[in-house]
PDB file of C-alpha atoms in Angstrom:
ATOM      1  CA  LEU G   1    -114.378  21.124 -29.905  1.00  0.00           C
ATOM      2  CA  ALA G   2    -117.029  20.545 -32.701  1.00  0.00           C
ATOM      3  CA  LEU G   3    -113.623  20.476 -34.597  1.00  0.00           C
ATOM      4  CA  GLY G   4    -112.740  17.388 -32.726  1.00  0.00           C
ATOM      5  CA  ARG G   5    -109.435  19.279 -30.871  1.00  0.00           C
ATOM      6  CA  ARG G   6    -108.908  17.846 -27.379  1.00  0.00           C
ATOM      7  CA  THR G   7    -106.201  18.799 -25.925  1.00  0.00           C
ATOM      8  CA  ILE G   8    -107.021  22.398 -26.127  1.00  0.00           C
ATOM      9  CA  ALA G   9    -104.765  25.564 -23.893  1.00  0.00           C
ATOM     10  CA  ILE G  10    -106.189  28.266 -22.550  1.00  0.00           C
ATOM     11  CA  VAL G  11    -103.453  31.601 -23.013  1.00  0.00           C
ATOM     12  CA  GLY G  12    -104.186  34.025 -20.500  1.00  0.00           C
ATOM     13  CA  GLY G  13    -105.527  31.713 -17.529  1.00  0.00           C
ATOM     14  CA  ALA G  14    -106.520  32.290 -14.023  1.00  0.00           C
ATOM     15  CA  VAL G  15    -104.162  32.570 -10.830  1.00  0.00           C
ATOM     16  CA  ARG G  16    -105.473  30.983  -8.726  1.00  0.00           C
ATOM     17  CA  GLY G  17    -106.222  33.956  -6.214  1.00  0.00           C
ATOM     18  CA  ARG G  18    -107.663  36.806  -9.005  1.00  0.00           C
ATOM     19  CA  GLN G  19    -111.069  38.352  -9.888  1.00  0.00           C
ATOM     20  CA  GLY G  20    -111.653  38.812 -13.353  1.00  0.00           C
ATOM     21  CA  THR G  21    -112.777  38.181 -16.954  1.00  0.00           C
ATOM     22  CA  ASP G  22    -109.242  35.280 -16.807  1.00  0.00           C
ATOM     23  CA  ARG G  23    -111.325  33.806 -14.066  1.00  0.00           C
ATOM     24  CA  LEU G  24    -115.238  33.508 -15.592  1.00  0.00           C
ATOM     25  CA  ARG G  25    -114.160  32.364 -18.465  1.00  0.00           C
ATOM     26  CA  THR G  26    -111.238  30.129 -17.568  1.00  0.00           C
ATOM     27  CA  LYS G  27    -113.979  28.621 -15.283  1.00  0.00           C
ATOM     28  CA  GLY G  28    -116.230  28.646 -19.150  1.00  0.00           C
ATOM     29  CA  TYR G  29    -113.558  26.358 -20.667  1.00  0.00           C
ATOM     30  CA  ARG G  30    -114.010  23.680 -17.756  1.00  0.00           C
ATOM     31  CA  SER G  31    -117.891  23.861 -18.426  1.00  0.00           C
ATOM     32  CA  ALA G  32    -116.971  23.178 -22.098  1.00  0.00           C
ATOM     33  CA  LEU G  33    -114.881  20.278 -21.662  1.00  0.00           C
ATOM     34  CA  ARG G  34    -116.231  18.625 -19.359  1.00  0.00           C
ATOM     35  CA  ALA G  35    -119.562  19.346 -21.489  1.00  0.00           C
ATOM     36  CA  ALA G  36    -116.969  17.079 -24.150  1.00  0.00           C
ATOM     37  CA  ARG G  37    -115.348  14.198 -21.128  1.00  0.00           C
ATOM     38  CA  ILE G  38    -112.233  16.063 -21.685  1.00  0.00           C
ATOM     39  CA  PRO G  39    -110.508  15.992 -18.101  1.00  0.00           C
ATOM     40  CA  PHE G  40    -109.053  19.489 -17.182  1.00  0.00           C
ATOM     41  CA  ALA G  41    -105.458  19.799 -17.161  1.00  0.00           C
ATOM     42  CA  PRO G  42    -104.027  22.547 -15.806  1.00  0.00           C
ATOM     43  CA  GLY G  43    -100.749  22.511 -16.807  1.00  0.00           C
ATOM     44  CA  LEU G  44    -102.919  23.095 -20.245  1.00  0.00           C
ATOM     45  CA  VAL G  45    -103.565  26.457 -18.234  1.00  0.00           C
ATOM     46  CA  VAL G  46    -101.153  29.502 -18.886  1.00  0.00           C
ATOM     47  CA  PRO G  47    -101.783  32.353 -16.832  1.00  0.00           C
ATOM     48  CA  VAL G  48    -100.309  36.105 -18.447  1.00  0.00           C
ATOM     49  CA  GLU G  49     -98.800  38.641 -16.620  1.00  0.00           C
ATOM     50  CA  HIS G  50    -100.133  41.138 -18.826  1.00  0.00           C
ATOM     51  CA  TYR G  51    -102.598  41.131 -21.827  1.00  0.00           C
ATOM     52  CA  HIS G  52    -100.477  42.072 -24.412  1.00  0.00           C
ATOM     53  CA  TRP G  53     -99.182  40.609 -27.702  1.00  0.00           C
ATOM     54  CA  GLN G  54     -95.235  39.542 -26.084  1.00  0.00           C
ATOM     55  CA  ASP G  55     -96.950  38.406 -23.439  1.00  0.00           C
ATOM     56  CA  GLY G  56     -99.367  35.802 -25.618  1.00  0.00           C
ATOM     57  CA  ALA G  57     -96.501  35.578 -27.856  1.00  0.00           C
ATOM     58  CA  ARG G  58     -94.021  34.363 -24.913  1.00  0.00           C
ATOM     59  CA  ALA G  59     -96.841  31.400 -23.479  1.00  0.00           C
ATOM     60  CA  ALA G  60     -98.324  30.424 -26.773  1.00  0.00           C
ATOM     61  CA  ALA G  61     -94.317  29.308 -26.992  1.00  0.00           C
ATOM     62  CA  ALA G  62     -93.991  27.353 -23.915  1.00  0.00           C
ATOM     63  CA  LEU G  63     -96.927  25.479 -25.043  1.00  0.00           C
ATOM     64  CA  LEU G  64     -95.391  24.791 -28.704  1.00  0.00           C
ATOM     65  CA  ASP G  65     -92.849  22.679 -26.531  1.00  0.00           C
ATOM     66  CA  ARG G  66     -94.941  20.584 -24.696  1.00  0.00           C
ATOM     67  CA  ARG G  67     -95.416  17.048 -25.509  1.00  0.00           C
ATOM     68  CA  PRO G  68     -98.552  16.379 -27.047  1.00  0.00           C
ATOM     69  CA  ARG G  69     -98.294  19.680 -28.313  1.00  0.00           C
ATOM     70  CA  PRO G  70    -101.537  21.312 -27.355  1.00  0.00           C
ATOM     71  CA  ASP G  71    -104.535  21.438 -30.651  1.00  0.00           C
ATOM     72  CA  ALA G  72    -105.977  24.267 -30.294  1.00  0.00           C
ATOM     73  CA  LEU G  73    -105.346  27.711 -28.359  1.00  0.00           C
ATOM     74  CA  LEU G  74    -108.144  29.288 -26.580  1.00  0.00           C
ATOM     75  CA  CYS G  75    -106.388  33.298 -26.264  1.00  0.00           C
ATOM     76  CA  LEU G  76    -109.039  34.851 -22.973  1.00  0.00           C
ATOM     77  CA  ASN G  77    -108.323  37.849 -26.006  1.00  0.00           C
ATOM     78  CA  ASP G  78    -106.970  38.633 -29.468  1.00  0.00           C
ATOM     79  CA  HIS G  79    -104.107  40.581 -28.275  1.00  0.00           C
ATOM     80  CA  LEU G  80    -102.552  37.143 -27.026  1.00  0.00           C
ATOM     81  CA  ALA G  81    -104.044  35.407 -29.518  1.00  0.00           C
ATOM     82  CA  LEU G  82    -101.988  37.708 -32.708  1.00  0.00           C
ATOM     83  CA  GLY G  83     -98.775  37.346 -30.028  1.00  0.00           C
ATOM     84  CA  ALA G  84     -99.341  33.590 -30.417  1.00  0.00           C
ATOM     85  CA  LEU G  85    -100.637  33.676 -34.010  1.00  0.00           C
ATOM     86  CA  ARG G  86     -96.669  35.297 -34.603  1.00  0.00           C
ATOM     87  CA  ALA G  87     -94.214  32.658 -31.997  1.00  0.00           C
ATOM     88  CA  LEU G  88     -96.950  30.167 -34.933  1.00  0.00           C
ATOM     89  CA  HIS G  89     -95.040  31.849 -37.632  1.00  0.00           C
ATOM     90  CA  GLU G  90     -91.302  31.609 -35.997  1.00  0.00           C
ATOM     91  CA  ALA G  91     -91.738  28.403 -35.555  1.00  0.00           C
ATOM     92  CA  GLY G  92     -92.736  27.462 -38.648  1.00  0.00           C
ATOM     93  CA  LEU G  93     -96.199  26.371 -37.535  1.00  0.00           C
ATOM     94  CA  ARG G  94     -99.511  27.685 -39.527  1.00  0.00           C
ATOM     95  CA  ALA G  95    -102.527  27.936 -38.390  1.00  0.00           C
ATOM     96  CA  PRO G  96    -105.192  26.570 -38.650  1.00  0.00           C
ATOM     97  CA  ASP G  97    -102.558  23.607 -40.383  1.00  0.00           C
ATOM     98  CA  ASP G  98    -100.867  22.958 -37.494  1.00  0.00           C
ATOM     99  CA  LEU G  99    -103.361  24.251 -34.809  1.00  0.00           C
ATOM    100  CA  ASP G 100    -105.826  26.265 -34.671  1.00  0.00           C
ATOM    101  CA  VAL G 101    -105.979  29.794 -32.876  1.00  0.00           C
ATOM    102  CA  VAL G 102    -108.856  31.297 -30.922  1.00  0.00           C
ATOM    103  CA  GLY G 103    -109.336  34.652 -29.599  1.00  0.00           C
ATOM    104  CA  PHE G 104    -111.470  37.003 -27.811  1.00  0.00           C
ATOM    105  CA  ASP G 105    -113.126  40.502 -27.928  1.00  0.00           C
ATOM    106  CA  ASP G 106    -112.930  40.850 -31.985  1.00  0.00           C
ATOM    107  CA  ILE G 107    -110.925  43.672 -32.178  1.00  0.00           C
ATOM    108  CA  GLU G 108    -110.124  45.370 -35.903  1.00  0.00           C
ATOM    109  CA  ALA G 109    -106.999  44.682 -36.322  1.00  0.00           C
ATOM    110  CA  SER G 110    -108.067  40.408 -35.854  1.00  0.00           C
ATOM    111  CA  ARG G 111    -109.603  40.834 -39.497  1.00  0.00           C
ATOM    112  CA  PHE G 112    -106.503  42.132 -40.620  1.00  0.00           C
ATOM    113  CA  SER G 113    -103.900  39.408 -38.972  1.00  0.00           C
ATOM    114  CA  VAL G 114    -102.723  36.864 -40.870  1.00  0.00           C
ATOM    115  CA  PRO G 115    -104.288  34.241 -41.024  1.00  0.00           C
ATOM    116  CA  SER G 116    -107.314  36.280 -40.177  1.00  0.00           C
ATOM    117  CA  LEU G 117    -108.350  35.554 -36.354  1.00  0.00           C
ATOM    118  CA  THR G 118    -111.187  33.211 -35.413  1.00  0.00           C
ATOM    119  CA  THR G 119    -112.155  34.946 -32.316  1.00  0.00           C
ATOM    120  CA  ILE G 120    -115.258  35.293 -29.921  1.00  0.00           C
ATOM    121  CA  ALA G 121    -117.338  38.634 -30.561  1.00  0.00           C
ATOM    122  CA  PRO G 122    -119.351  39.601 -27.708  1.00  0.00           C
ATOM    123  CA  ASP G 123    -122.320  42.540 -28.024  1.00  0.00           C
ATOM    124  CA  LYS G 124    -120.902  45.144 -27.270  1.00  0.00           C
ATOM    125  CA  GLU G 125    -123.517  47.556 -27.967  1.00  0.00           C
ATOM    126  CA  SER G 126    -125.064  45.439 -25.171  1.00  0.00           C
ATOM    127  CA  ILE G 127    -122.424  45.537 -23.189  1.00  0.00           C
ATOM    128  CA  ALA G 128    -122.682  49.608 -23.540  1.00  0.00           C
ATOM    129  CA  ASP G 129    -126.052  49.942 -22.871  1.00  0.00           C
ATOM    130  CA  VAL G 130    -125.601  47.723 -19.314  1.00  0.00           C
ATOM    131  CA  ALA G 131    -123.102  49.813 -18.851  1.00  0.00           C
ATOM    132  CA  VAL G 132    -125.103  53.510 -19.315  1.00  0.00           C
ATOM    133  CA  SER G 133    -128.065  51.390 -16.996  1.00  0.00           C
ATOM    134  CA  LEU G 134    -125.427  49.873 -14.308  1.00  0.00           C
ATOM    135  CA  LEU G 135    -124.392  53.601 -14.634  1.00  0.00           C
ATOM    136  CA  ILE G 136    -127.615  55.248 -14.460  1.00  0.00           C
ATOM    137  CA  ASP G 137    -128.963  53.580 -11.548  1.00  0.00           C
ATOM    138  CA  ARG G 138    -125.896  54.117  -9.477  1.00  0.00           C
ATOM    139  CA  ILE G 139    -126.467  58.094  -9.909  1.00  0.00           C
ATOM    140  CA  ASP G 140    -130.300  57.952  -9.401  1.00  0.00           C
ATOM    141  CA  ARG G 141    -129.081  54.981  -5.575  1.00  0.00           C
ATOM    142  CA  PRO G 142    -126.526  56.315  -4.347  1.00  0.00           C
ATOM    143  CA  GLY G 143    -125.338  54.363  -1.017  1.00  0.00           C
ATOM    144  CA  ALA G 144    -127.673  50.857  -2.461  1.00  0.00           C
ATOM    145  CA  GLU G 145    -126.321  47.810  -3.292  1.00  0.00           C
ATOM    146  CA  HIS G 146    -125.982  47.025  -6.841  1.00  0.00           C
ATOM    147  CA  ALA G 147    -125.401  44.521  -8.903  1.00  0.00           C
ATOM    148  CA  ILE G 148    -122.660  44.179 -11.207  1.00  0.00           C
ATOM    149  CA  ASP G 149    -122.587  40.955 -13.075  1.00  0.00           C
ATOM    150  CA  ARG G 150    -124.718  41.225 -16.691  1.00  0.00           C
ATOM    151  CA  LEU G 151    -124.496  39.069 -19.016  1.00  0.00           C
ATOM    152  CA  VAL G 152    -125.018  40.040 -22.337  1.00  0.00           C
ATOM    153  CA  GLY G 153    -124.909  37.821 -25.961  1.00  0.00           C
ATOM    154  CA  HIS G 154    -122.085  37.021 -28.130  1.00  0.00           C
ATOM    155  CA  ARG G 155    -121.190  35.350 -30.909  1.00  0.00           C
ATOM    156  CA  LEU G 156    -118.126  32.757 -32.846  1.00  0.00           C
ATOM    157  CA  ALA G 157    -116.364  35.480 -35.102  1.00  0.00           C
ATOM    158  CA  VAL G 158    -114.718  31.872 -37.614  1.00  0.00           C
ATOM    159  CA  ARG G 159    -111.781  33.127 -39.648  1.00  0.00           C
ATOM    160  CA  GLU G 160    -109.009  31.779 -41.016  1.00  0.00           C
ATOM    161  CA  SER G 161    -106.982  30.730 -37.642  1.00  0.00           C
ATOM    162  CA  SER G 162    -108.978  27.877 -37.149  1.00  0.00           C
ATOM    163  CA  GLY G 163    -110.681  25.263 -39.363  1.00  0.00           C
ATOM    164  CA  GLU G 164    -110.974  21.686 -40.419  1.00  0.00           C
ATOM    165  CA  ARG G 165    -107.552  20.573 -41.481  1.00  0.00           C
ATOM    166  CA  ALA G 166    -106.564  18.926 -44.137  1.00  0.00           C
TER     167      ALA G 166
END
């Protein structure tokens, strides 16, 4: 959004009725659009069956045929984003020249793709700390109700797959 992208598709977006990170990440996407005063377009939310490379490639290929074509793809994990980069390559397109691609999770492979993948890097150490804390709480208080929603930090790891267009 800060780079002027206005037609942002979400690969792996929530399917109605599903619960989990896809729903939460789609909610964040919609909130960011709303804050930028960009209308939500349901056709730009592309659910996937699985969160694998081939699913990202299939979803991205379908989005590339749309008119107007999205100017950015927000993929809900890095595997989907790496698949999307492959679909762009096969269509004769490049990130970020033709559209931006952003993933989520900051897996090691994201640093080695060509172009390297811009990704949202969650604070994995905090995730581990919270997970261990919740486990200990369940062990210490069996049968008690346990809160499962916790927030942890993150950062945007900007790499080659997004940026200013020439």
